[in-house]
Amino acid sequence: MAEVLDVALRLAVIVIAFLTLPLIVGQTEHKAMAHMQSRLGPMYAGGFHGWAQLIADGVKFVQKEDIIPAAADRRVFALAPAVALVPYLVVMAVIPVGPGLVGADLDAGLFFALAVLGVGVLGSIMAGWSSANKYSVLGGMRSAAQLMAYELPLVLAASSVAMAAGTLSLPGIASAWQWWWLPWQAIGAVVFFVAGLAELRRPPFDMPIADSEIIMGPMTEYTGIRFALFLLSEYVGIVVLSALTTVLFLGGWQGPLLPGPVWTLLKVFALAFVVIWVRVSFPRLRADQLQKLAWVGLVPLALLQLALTGVVKVLLAA
Amino acid sequence: MTEPRTGAAGTERVVAVGAGAKELATEDMILNIGPQHPSTHGVLRLRLTVDGERITAAEPVVGYMHRGAEKLFEVRDYRQIIVLANRHDWLSAFANELGVVLAVERMLGMEVPVRAVWARTLLAELNRVLNHLMFLGSYPLELGAITPVFYAFRERETLQAVMEEISGGRMHYMFNRVGGLKEDLPYGWLGRVTEAVAEVRKRLPDLEELIYGNEIFLARTRGVGVLDRETIMQYGVSGPIARAAGVDLDLRRDEPYLAYGELPVQVVTRTAGDCHARFEVLLDQVKASLDLADACVERLRSLPPGPVNQRLPKVLKVPEGHTYAWTENPLGLNGYYLVSRGEKTPWRLKLRSASYNNVQVLREMLPGHLIADMVAILGSMFFVVGDIDK
């Protein structure tokens, strides 16, 4: 009985985190971006500085008509937002927030997380293909091409940390982390975070969405709640990427004075803020420029990091 | 990427096949950019033939916003024409009015009071800055940088305040009259112009530093959409776009109208002719125009009080004849060919607008580029759809 209760409690916490953290990140984006652009952002919904803006948005999206284009592949079209969103929820289950505080402690947690993360992109490709819209097809193709660019550096950078810690378990990596890993794994951290931004299709790597070029790409034909699910998946994605970076490269819950989970959340939000900041500051790259960045820049850097990790590891063992 | 490589054994093998590879039969796709598309700023339509993401042919389709301005001119008297004329390029309304009144004044042989001439010059330069700031904000937006537009609009708002104070309008100023201006300058207005200009000049580096040297911005604009001198000459491209390719033509210096003959007009040119050069020219023209505005204010301060317009007859008839008045509008050459048969309306008033000629060249520029570059090029052609379709 206690075991069932334990699992139920963990799942409940994950679902709550899944529902609230992205909204907090989204609201932070509204406000931080507004203030960086000398605006106020939402000020009315909910009374205090527009805190309920995203909830109001959600209510609006639910009420809107759900339009499926006549020429669309109906089932794929309807399924795509779920395919985009659910993988992130699943990944959240294996990310530890404190010692022992994890939805499911898998031995190969890192492997699991990266594998599942890749599925999310399928949603975008499915949406692009099934929409029967030329802009969407272009967006879907860009998504697929982008997948080729960032997946390798992402995995290479993550495997460097796994090598350093000698385990694939996410809680294992976080507890093995020591402060001097920060300079040691710095290159890997940057590569992982940049490749992660590309995975999320966030600026400056938002060419599959590119509202001024291909009009939101795969999402062109989506309305109402399905469109909202795509948006939500973007923000859950930010949370997941920030959390993974925290666990792998920033020591997860480790930190002085404050309790572990607080440290995890602080680091996650700091990274999420960087994601937002980057969006405000940078123009968009071109698809082929991302490919170049990935293959000429990120992959060699990730390999360098891998070699560095190996050498230090051998020297330490000797 | 798609080239067959010669392997070690000397056999040919294909390493990778990308989209648009010649080995695969690919089908061209017709992609309609517009008439409703965010990067066309209105209702310009581009009919692209794309091979994957590469554009093989481009055809600008204009006319979605045609309002028959030239025909309407023929049934309006000259005061009413000014209202119409400032509408086609809604970002440079004052400069548009100018062409009409200059043509009419020339036909009438009318001498404009010196205060009006200097005030017109000042307002024309402020209008130029307003126009350019709009594009300095919207161009980065098209490339995915969402912040510069807010900086640009902050500066625009500062200048709009003085324009609004003098004319009462924010877009369509309607401040020109045949023979001068509508009213005299408000008391203390020149001081507020100086303040606004100083403010904009002080804060312009914010915008510049945010985007101008950004690596991604450079990667997206350098060497993209290069326009050469020959093509510019053939298509009659003018304004900042032509100057960015080294075509050193600026009517303010080469054929001075208003008070430009007495001003040190600095003509900004670049030689690269790419998107980045066009953006650079716009940015430097803003600085140059702010300096000109300051010079105008200084002169207006030193001028003795006097009239700013002329008394006109109740029915203004322009003597028979024809004339062509052209001005250096913010976006390029703006010309009015006025033919009068001595009536109170023109017999014909042909309008040569800058954007119309400038977008035609897209047909030459776009093929060979990617769709992403199409947006970079389109944004750097600095056009207003009303100015194309008239």
XYZ file of C-alpha atoms in Angstrom:
708
model
C 0.000 0.000 0.000
C 2.726 2.440 1.011
C 4.534 1.711 -2.233
C 1.477 2.506 -4.343
C 0.944 5.686 -2.372
C 4.578 6.628 -2.914
C 4.328 6.165 -6.674
C 1.022 8.024 -6.793
C 2.482 10.912 -4.840
C 5.535 11.128 -7.095
C 3.347 11.098 -10.193
C 1.091 13.759 -8.740
C 4.080 15.999 -8.006
C 5.394 15.503 -11.542
C 2.046 16.399 -13.089
C 1.777 19.492 -10.905
C 5.306 20.522 -11.852
C 4.467 19.810 -15.489
C 1.456 22.088 -15.288
C 2.937 24.950 -13.294
C 6.625 25.305 -14.192
C 6.037 25.998 -17.904
C 3.450 28.615 -17.001
C 5.905 30.278 -14.650
C 8.550 30.250 -17.370
C 6.004 31.575 -19.855
C 4.958 34.377 -17.563
C 8.611 35.181 -16.863
C 9.149 35.394 -20.587
C 6.203 37.774 -20.989
C 7.471 40.050 -18.271
C 11.239 39.822 -18.766
C 10.915 40.306 -22.493
C 8.551 43.232 -22.005
C 10.876 45.021 -19.642
C 13.861 44.415 -21.912
C 11.875 46.073 -24.680
C 10.688 48.990 -22.556
C 7.166 47.641 -22.296
C 5.156 46.436 -19.326
C 3.823 43.156 -20.640
C 0.554 41.764 -19.280
C -0.784 44.016 -16.516
C -4.492 43.270 -16.143
C -5.347 39.570 -16.009
C -5.610 38.453 -12.395
C -5.005 41.901 -10.975
C -1.401 41.815 -9.841
C 0.928 42.522 -12.783
C -1.085 40.258 -15.040
C -0.092 37.088 -13.215
C -3.035 35.138 -14.631
C -2.375 36.068 -18.254
C -1.408 32.560 -19.351
C -4.383 31.028 -17.586
C -6.607 33.492 -19.392
C -4.841 32.585 -22.636
C -5.517 28.928 -21.944
C -9.202 29.598 -21.337
C -9.356 31.522 -24.585
C -7.618 28.778 -26.554
C -10.025 26.128 -25.229
C -13.000 28.154 -26.395
C -11.729 28.668 -29.907
C -12.941 26.622 -32.821
C -10.765 23.646 -33.607
C -10.246 23.857 -37.327
C -8.823 20.977 -39.331
C -8.131 21.869 -42.972
C -10.137 19.871 -45.477
C -7.065 18.528 -47.227
C -5.273 17.628 -44.003
C -4.447 14.102 -42.912
C -6.959 14.302 -40.070
C -5.621 11.657 -37.704
C -1.975 12.656 -37.968
C -2.967 16.296 -37.740
C -4.944 15.696 -34.568
C -2.277 13.520 -32.996
C 0.724 15.764 -33.678
C 0.365 18.176 -30.714
C 0.240 15.253 -28.307
C 3.343 13.710 -29.854
C 5.085 17.028 -29.398
C 4.034 17.431 -25.778
C 3.986 14.032 -24.087
C 7.696 13.160 -24.446
C 8.617 16.167 -22.340
C 6.221 15.030 -19.632
C 7.832 11.606 -19.687
C 11.319 13.095 -19.441
C 10.284 15.116 -16.417
C 9.651 11.835 -14.599
C 13.331 10.904 -14.623
C 14.837 14.268 -13.679
C 15.885 14.420 -10.017
C 15.202 17.598 -8.042
C 16.908 16.458 -4.838
C 18.642 13.421 -3.384
C 16.090 10.639 -3.766
C 13.517 13.077 -5.121
C 12.902 11.673 -8.566
C 9.852 10.273 -10.309
C 11.580 7.158 -11.504
C 15.235 6.417 -10.794
C 16.374 4.609 -13.938
C 19.842 3.132 -14.232
C 20.115 4.465 -17.757
C 18.194 7.669 -17.018
C 20.357 9.856 -19.241
C 19.965 7.493 -22.157
C 16.211 7.371 -21.580
C 15.881 11.145 -21.344
C 17.800 11.835 -24.556
C 15.973 9.118 -26.458
C 12.536 10.318 -25.423
C 13.441 13.959 -25.999
C 14.084 13.151 -29.654
C 10.527 11.877 -30.078
C 9.104 15.345 -29.465
C 10.473 16.578 -32.766
C 8.341 13.987 -34.543
C 5.283 15.973 -33.507
C 6.570 18.942 -35.430
C 7.364 16.871 -38.508
C 3.964 15.161 -38.359
C 2.210 18.498 -38.047
C 4.171 19.910 -40.969
C 3.425 16.982 -43.204
C -0.230 16.516 -42.358
C -1.309 20.150 -42.575
C -1.507 20.179 -46.375
C 0.106 23.575 -46.404
C 3.286 24.485 -48.224
C 4.594 26.655 -45.420
C 4.003 23.809 -42.979
C 5.822 21.333 -45.176
C 8.797 23.674 -45.353
C 8.682 24.034 -41.580
C 8.457 20.279 -41.080
C 11.398 19.751 -43.392
C 13.393 22.354 -41.521
C 12.544 20.589 -38.254
C 13.771 17.299 -39.665
C 16.956 18.866 -40.985
C 17.518 20.552 -37.656
C 17.236 17.198 -35.896
C 20.260 16.023 -37.873
C 22.241 19.055 -36.810
C 21.872 19.144 -33.053
C 21.279 15.536 -32.054
C 24.908 14.424 -32.339
C 26.514 17.288 -30.356
C 23.746 16.948 -27.761
C 24.459 13.271 -27.208
C 28.228 13.695 -27.340
C 28.187 16.480 -24.747
C 25.916 14.479 -22.465
C 28.063 11.368 -22.804
C 31.080 13.338 -21.644
C 29.415 13.941 -18.290
C 28.295 10.353 -18.085
C 31.905 9.350 -18.620
C 33.101 11.734 -15.924
C 30.579 10.413 -13.420
C 30.931 6.813 -14.514
C 27.169 6.330 -14.571
C 24.182 6.904 -16.823
C 21.846 7.461 -13.906
C 20.784 11.103 -13.614
C 20.730 11.171 -9.787
C 24.069 9.362 -9.917
C 25.593 12.058 -12.135
C 24.240 14.872 -9.977
C 25.569 13.366 -6.739
C 28.978 12.596 -8.276
C 29.296 16.224 -9.377
C 31.933 18.381 -7.749
C 32.571 22.091 -8.172
C 35.698 21.656 -10.283
C 33.608 19.888 -12.892
C 32.368 23.335 -13.804
C 35.569 24.370 -15.636
C 36.279 20.749 -16.618
C 32.930 20.264 -18.367
C 32.440 23.891 -19.422
C 32.737 23.243 -23.165
C 30.335 20.325 -22.917
C 27.856 22.438 -20.972
C 27.833 25.156 -23.622
C 27.524 22.639 -26.455
C 24.696 20.838 -24.674
C 22.783 24.027 -23.970
C 23.186 25.417 -27.481
C 22.215 22.112 -29.082
C 19.290 21.964 -26.670
C 18.114 25.391 -27.840
C 18.154 24.047 -31.368
C 16.148 21.028 -30.258
C 13.529 23.305 -28.743
C 13.446 25.417 -31.898
C 13.933 28.484 -29.784
C 15.589 31.629 -31.149
C 18.169 31.925 -32.613
C 17.367 28.464 -33.958
C 13.671 28.990 -34.611
C 13.813 28.654 -38.373
C 11.273 25.802 -38.444
C 8.808 28.222 -36.856
C 10.078 31.502 -38.317
C 6.926 33.575 -38.134
C 8.231 36.200 -40.544
C 9.276 33.640 -43.152
C 7.093 30.562 -43.079
C 4.382 31.781 -40.709
C 4.953 29.457 -37.722
C 5.845 26.566 -40.052
C 4.239 23.336 -38.839
C 1.782 25.288 -36.689
C 0.401 27.436 -39.514
C -2.901 25.562 -39.708
C -3.361 24.932 -36.002
C -5.861 26.827 -33.914
C -7.346 26.678 -30.463
C -6.264 24.127 -27.938
C -4.073 22.154 -30.340
C -2.040 25.254 -31.062
C -1.864 25.935 -27.334
C -0.483 22.442 -26.791
C 2.348 23.225 -29.206
C 3.074 26.423 -27.315
C 2.943 24.565 -24.026
C 5.367 21.964 -25.332
C 7.800 24.754 -26.151
C 7.745 25.969 -22.557
C 7.879 22.494 -21.052
C 10.818 22.006 -23.367
C 12.558 25.011 -21.821
C 11.992 23.555 -18.350
C 13.269 20.134 -19.400
C 16.338 21.503 -21.154
C 17.190 23.751 -18.203
C 16.634 20.899 -15.765
C 18.775 18.470 -17.756
C 21.566 21.036 -18.037
C 21.286 21.651 -14.302
C 21.505 17.981 -13.429
C 24.280 17.170 -15.875
C 26.517 20.194 -15.703
C 25.589 22.331 -12.708
C 25.403 19.675 -10.015
C 21.632 19.507 -9.710
C 20.626 19.996 -6.074
C 24.156 20.644 -4.805
C 24.766 24.029 -3.197
C 25.396 25.640 0.172
C 22.839 26.708 2.792
C 19.576 26.239 0.908
C 17.838 22.862 0.669
C 18.540 20.754 -2.450
C 15.266 21.139 -4.370
C 15.457 24.919 -3.971
C 18.893 24.888 -5.541
C 17.625 22.778 -8.420
C 14.748 25.166 -9.079
C 17.008 28.209 -8.806
C 19.415 26.802 -11.363
C 16.567 25.751 -13.652
C 15.032 29.213 -13.597
C 18.392 30.896 -14.098
C 18.917 28.812 -17.234
C 15.347 29.404 -18.384
C 16.025 33.106 -18.036
C 19.051 32.725 -20.301
C 16.814 31.026 -22.883
C 14.460 34.005 -22.738
C 17.306 36.497 -22.824
C 18.737 34.878 -25.950
C 15.363 35.210 -27.647
C 15.218 38.916 -26.944
C 18.769 39.536 -28.111
C 19.419 37.552 -31.254
C 18.165 37.383 -34.814
C 17.413 34.056 -36.416
C 20.035 31.869 -38.070
C 19.442 30.341 -41.459
C 18.920 26.587 -41.656
C 22.207 25.934 -43.428
C 24.031 28.188 -40.968
C 22.820 25.996 -38.120
C 24.091 22.926 -39.953
C 27.446 24.623 -40.315
C 27.480 25.682 -36.677
C 26.665 22.146 -35.603
C 29.094 20.239 -37.806
C 31.982 22.693 -37.860
C 31.556 24.096 -34.373
C 29.580 21.998 -31.948
C 30.582 18.467 -32.979
C 34.355 19.099 -32.872
C 33.942 20.941 -29.563
C 31.939 18.070 -28.135
C 34.597 15.609 -29.305
C 37.276 17.791 -27.739
C 35.321 17.757 -24.494
C 35.028 13.997 -24.711
C 38.784 13.656 -25.168
C 39.462 16.069 -22.315
C 37.138 14.126 -20.040
C 38.867 10.888 -20.968
C 42.366 12.244 -20.349
C 41.496 13.752 -16.969
C 39.678 10.585 -15.992
C 42.730 8.447 -16.802
C 45.074 10.842 -15.001
C 42.847 10.800 -11.909
C 42.721 7.006 -11.873
C 46.490 6.765 -12.187
C 27.224 18.097 -50.132
C 25.721 16.402 -53.147
C 28.787 16.125 -55.320
C 29.933 12.654 -56.186
C 33.262 12.071 -54.519
C 36.003 9.907 -55.872
C 36.718 7.220 -53.325
C 40.106 5.751 -52.495
C 39.625 2.951 -54.972
C 38.766 5.402 -57.686
C 35.125 4.437 -57.907
C 32.559 7.164 -57.842
C 30.126 7.141 -54.989
C 27.595 9.574 -53.660
C 28.354 10.529 -50.092
C 25.097 12.182 -49.266
C 22.014 13.214 -51.123
C 20.420 16.429 -50.002
C 17.213 18.124 -50.954
C 17.396 19.373 -54.495
C 20.088 16.904 -55.484
C 20.372 16.527 -59.202
C 20.377 12.731 -58.979
C 16.840 12.697 -57.693
C 13.896 13.791 -59.692
C 12.532 16.733 -57.763
C 9.464 18.709 -58.510
C 9.354 22.461 -58.360
C 6.802 23.963 -56.071
C 4.998 27.217 -56.610
C 4.920 29.154 -53.393
C 2.857 32.266 -53.030
C 4.398 34.752 -50.658
C 1.520 37.047 -49.953
C -0.642 38.902 -50.703
C -1.103 38.337 -46.973
C 2.325 37.632 -45.541
C 4.020 39.367 -42.611
C 7.235 40.163 -44.441
C 5.541 41.944 -47.320
C 4.349 44.806 -45.086
C 1.011 44.897 -46.767
C -0.248 43.174 -49.836
C 2.658 42.604 -52.138
C 2.537 39.159 -53.669
C 5.543 37.198 -54.782
C 5.051 34.135 -56.884
C 8.079 31.986 -56.189
C 9.094 28.801 -57.910
C 11.092 26.868 -55.375
C 13.218 23.776 -55.642
C 13.266 22.602 -52.042
C 14.065 25.878 -50.322
C 15.976 27.350 -53.220
C 14.195 29.906 -55.330
C 14.452 29.305 -59.060
C 12.130 32.046 -60.240
C 10.400 34.971 -58.627
C 7.664 37.158 -59.935
C 6.416 40.196 -58.021
C 2.680 40.584 -58.518
C 1.626 44.125 -57.723
C -1.651 45.951 -57.700
C -3.550 44.575 -54.714
C -3.638 48.043 -53.218
C -4.153 50.007 -56.395
C -6.339 52.976 -55.630
C -6.114 54.795 -58.926
C -4.314 57.736 -57.390
C -3.255 59.205 -60.721
C -6.794 59.112 -62.101
C -8.150 60.630 -58.907
C -5.660 63.479 -59.219
C -7.366 64.463 -62.467
C -10.683 65.199 -60.789
C -9.342 67.012 -57.729
C -8.201 70.586 -57.384
C -4.677 71.203 -56.219
C -5.474 71.465 -52.531
C -7.249 68.143 -52.627
C -4.420 66.530 -54.550
C -2.074 67.168 -51.644
C -4.347 65.094 -49.429
C -4.248 62.235 -51.907
C -0.583 62.535 -52.719
C 0.615 62.109 -49.183
C -1.100 58.759 -48.915
C 0.652 56.447 -51.331
C 3.854 56.190 -49.301
C 2.390 56.450 -45.852
C 5.777 56.576 -44.165
C 6.911 59.708 -45.949
C 3.769 61.770 -46.231
C 5.463 65.137 -45.926
C 7.984 64.338 -48.627
C 5.171 63.245 -50.951
C 3.246 66.471 -50.500
C 6.373 68.325 -51.379
C 6.585 66.981 -54.917
C 3.081 68.178 -55.762
C 3.465 71.661 -54.366
C 6.883 72.106 -55.954
C 5.459 71.203 -59.360
C 2.480 73.511 -58.977
C 4.579 76.370 -57.666
C 6.975 76.014 -60.572
C 4.102 76.148 -63.069
C 2.669 79.205 -61.351
C 6.103 80.807 -61.157
C 5.437 81.334 -57.488
C 8.107 82.428 -55.055
C 7.842 80.666 -51.697
C 8.697 82.692 -48.564
C 12.128 81.877 -47.265
C 10.867 80.816 -43.831
C 8.566 78.292 -45.476
C 11.428 76.905 -47.554
C 13.557 76.274 -44.488
C 10.670 74.876 -42.466
C 9.822 72.537 -45.330
C 13.419 71.356 -45.470
C 13.416 70.722 -41.742
C 10.152 68.798 -41.837
C 11.295 66.796 -44.858
C 14.412 65.698 -43.004
C 12.469 64.795 -39.857
C 10.122 62.814 -42.072
C 13.104 61.017 -43.572
C 14.334 60.044 -40.114
C 10.860 58.786 -39.184
C 10.700 56.702 -42.330
C 14.169 55.215 -41.884
C 13.609 54.420 -38.210
C 10.606 52.379 -39.201
C 12.732 50.182 -41.449
C 15.622 50.069 -38.989
C 13.157 48.476 -36.592
C 11.203 46.254 -38.938
C 14.160 44.812 -40.797
C 15.712 43.082 -37.761
C 12.217 41.898 -36.872
C 12.035 40.065 -40.165
C 15.332 38.403 -39.393
C 13.945 37.232 -36.062
C 15.363 39.910 -33.768
C 12.285 41.090 -31.957
C 13.713 43.851 -29.795
C 15.123 46.573 -32.108
C 11.653 47.544 -33.326
C 10.771 48.804 -29.861
C 13.897 50.930 -29.727
C 13.148 52.300 -33.179
C 9.601 53.171 -32.202
C 10.743 54.920 -29.055
C 12.807 57.253 -31.228
C 9.991 57.601 -33.720
C 7.647 58.602 -30.938
C 10.030 61.354 -29.828
C 10.032 62.839 -33.308
C 6.337 62.190 -33.891
C 5.626 64.451 -30.933
C 7.108 67.486 -32.659
C 5.574 66.581 -36.006
C 2.208 66.174 -34.354
C 2.543 69.469 -32.563
C 3.157 71.431 -35.720
C 0.772 69.652 -38.083
C -1.772 67.892 -35.907
C -1.183 64.654 -37.791
C 0.909 61.631 -37.036
C 1.017 60.077 -40.461
C -0.625 62.284 -43.032
C 0.651 65.662 -42.032
C -1.112 67.762 -44.694
C 1.074 70.686 -43.791
C 2.152 71.787 -47.236
C 0.128 74.297 -49.203
C 0.797 75.647 -52.631
C 2.959 78.642 -51.865
C 4.175 77.621 -48.440
C 2.965 75.935 -45.318
C -0.398 75.753 -43.620
C 0.564 77.712 -40.522
C 3.516 79.361 -38.898
C 5.714 77.423 -36.506
C 4.273 77.243 -32.969
C 5.964 79.252 -30.277
C 8.970 77.425 -28.806
C 8.642 74.610 -31.316
C 12.168 74.958 -32.659
C 13.536 74.389 -29.162
C 11.536 71.213 -28.870
C 12.808 70.044 -32.252
C 16.383 70.543 -31.082
C 15.650 68.567 -27.942
C 13.985 65.743 -29.838
C 16.805 65.550 -32.367
C 19.414 65.514 -29.605
C 17.484 62.818 -27.783
C 17.252 60.616 -30.864
C 20.910 61.143 -31.676
C 21.860 60.217 -28.128
C 19.801 57.023 -28.080
C 20.483 55.837 -31.622
C 23.579 53.890 -30.459
C 21.239 51.688 -28.355
C 19.630 50.462 -31.540
C 22.903 50.311 -33.401
C 24.739 48.267 -30.788
C 21.866 45.863 -30.396
C 21.829 44.691 -33.978
C 24.404 46.290 -36.220
C 27.474 44.225 -35.338
C 25.639 41.075 -34.283
C 27.300 37.981 -35.737
C 24.048 36.367 -36.750
C 22.826 39.599 -38.318
C 26.059 39.823 -40.292
C 25.796 36.184 -41.335
C 22.257 36.752 -42.565
C 22.934 39.978 -44.457
C 26.551 40.057 -45.681
C 26.803 39.006 -49.288
C 23.087 38.290 -49.458
C 21.023 39.900 -52.193
C 23.850 41.694 -53.943
C 22.609 44.268 -56.403
C 25.065 45.542 -58.984
C 25.267 48.930 -60.619
C 24.212 47.640 -64.017
C 20.944 46.153 -62.738
C 20.217 49.281 -60.752
C 20.564 51.401 -63.862
C 18.367 49.091 -65.919
C 15.542 48.932 -63.405
C 15.690 52.538 -62.269
C 16.333 51.606 -58.672
C 16.948 54.662 -56.551
C 17.370 55.922 -53.029
C 19.248 54.175 -50.235
C 19.135 50.863 -52.121
C 20.966 52.317 -55.096
C 23.406 54.232 -52.926
C 24.259 51.037 -51.058
C 25.595 49.694 -54.344
C 27.718 52.737 -55.041
C 25.316 54.659 -57.259
C 26.150 58.111 -56.002
C 22.942 59.968 -56.779
C 21.109 62.180 -54.356
C 18.875 64.932 -55.678
C 19.369 66.939 -52.521
C 22.975 67.443 -53.597
C 22.838 66.909 -57.365
C 19.757 68.944 -58.213
C 19.018 70.909 -55.073
C 15.438 71.862 -54.322
C 14.082 73.589 -51.200
C 17.042 74.881 -49.202
C 19.333 71.935 -49.846
C 21.593 74.038 -52.040
C 22.718 75.968 -48.984
C 23.119 72.894 -46.781
C 26.086 70.574 -46.582
C 24.206 67.469 -47.711
C 26.204 64.403 -46.860
C 25.423 61.615 -49.302
C 25.854 58.209 -47.716
C 27.082 55.519 -50.060
C 28.421 52.001 -49.781
C 29.850 49.754 -52.435
C 28.897 46.221 -51.351
C 25.286 46.411 -52.553
C 24.175 43.630 -50.198
C 21.513 43.632 -47.499
C 23.986 44.755 -44.884
C 25.137 47.707 -46.965
C 21.530 48.794 -47.431
C 20.926 48.675 -43.695
C 24.166 50.588 -43.136
C 23.141 53.323 -45.554
C 19.810 53.721 -43.792
C 21.465 53.992 -40.417
C 23.980 56.575 -41.600
C 21.307 58.527 -43.424
C 19.452 58.900 -40.156
C 22.533 60.470 -38.623
C 23.070 62.698 -41.652
C 19.439 63.814 -41.603
C 19.569 64.634 -37.921
C 22.530 66.895 -38.656
C 20.624 68.539 -41.498
C 17.637 69.061 -39.200
C 19.879 70.810 -36.706
C 21.264 73.036 -39.440
C 17.724 73.927 -40.544
C 16.689 74.792 -36.993
C 19.701 77.031 -36.643
C 18.858 78.873 -39.842
C 15.179 79.197 -38.942
C 16.182 80.785 -35.642
C 18.249 83.420 -37.412
C 15.623 84.286 -40.019
C 13.620 87.455 -39.470
C 9.903 86.974 -38.882
C 7.888 86.824 -42.060
C 5.115 84.967 -43.815
C 5.152 81.208 -44.333
C 2.655 81.108 -47.155
C 1.093 83.080 -49.938
C -2.414 84.259 -50.419
C -4.015 82.058 -53.003
C -6.965 82.864 -55.236
C -10.210 81.135 -54.356
C -9.950 78.959 -57.428
C -6.361 78.012 -58.106
C -5.771 77.505 -61.810
C -2.418 76.410 -63.104
C -1.405 77.886 -66.452
C -1.196 75.643 -69.470
C 2.009 73.672 -69.809
C 3.839 70.825 -68.222
C 6.639 70.250 -65.768
C 8.391 67.423 -64.018
C 9.286 67.882 -60.375
C 11.293 65.247 -58.611
C 12.452 64.986 -55.062
C 14.704 62.725 -53.066
C 12.076 60.885 -51.070
C 13.233 58.762 -48.146
C 12.808 55.612 -50.246
C 14.150 56.980 -53.511
C 13.274 59.257 -56.381
C 9.739 60.560 -56.350
C 8.630 62.344 -59.465
C 5.483 64.225 -60.475
C 4.881 64.970 -64.121
C 2.219 67.629 -64.155
C 0.374 68.518 -67.349
C -2.105 71.350 -67.091
C -4.580 72.747 -69.612
C -5.200 75.822 -67.511
C -7.995 74.213 -65.545
C -8.336 74.015 -61.786
C -7.515 70.323 -62.030
C -4.488 68.828 -63.747
C -5.034 67.236 -67.111
C -2.613 64.537 -66.093
C -0.426 64.058 -63.051
C 1.916 61.132 -63.498
C 3.460 59.823 -60.325
C 6.793 58.079 -60.346
C 7.155 56.419 -56.984
C 10.362 54.900 -55.703
C 9.059 51.593 -54.393
C 7.453 50.649 -57.707
C 10.775 50.592 -59.485
C 12.652 49.213 -56.507
C 10.585 46.042 -56.136
C 10.719 45.162 -59.832
C 14.333 44.212 -59.385
C 13.307 41.386 -57.034
C 12.772 39.255 -60.114
C 16.521 39.452 -60.749
C 17.658 39.294 -57.153
C 15.734 36.405 -55.663
C 16.536 33.420 -57.911
C 19.343 31.343 -56.465
C 18.612 32.389 -52.907
C 16.917 30.433 -50.142
C 13.482 31.265 -48.799
C 15.121 32.499 -45.616
C 17.229 34.883 -47.703
C 14.127 35.996 -49.543
C 12.912 37.528 -46.294
C 16.277 39.177 -45.706
C 16.256 40.636 -49.212
C 12.622 41.676 -49.183
C 13.078 43.502 -45.904
C 16.145 45.295 -47.179
C 14.386 46.625 -50.256
C 12.631 49.144 -48.008
C 9.356 49.463 -49.851
C 5.892 50.608 -48.907
C 3.145 48.701 -50.678
C 1.006 51.809 -51.151
C 3.951 53.385 -52.917
C 4.095 50.425 -55.301
C 0.414 50.172 -56.088
C -0.565 53.838 -55.785
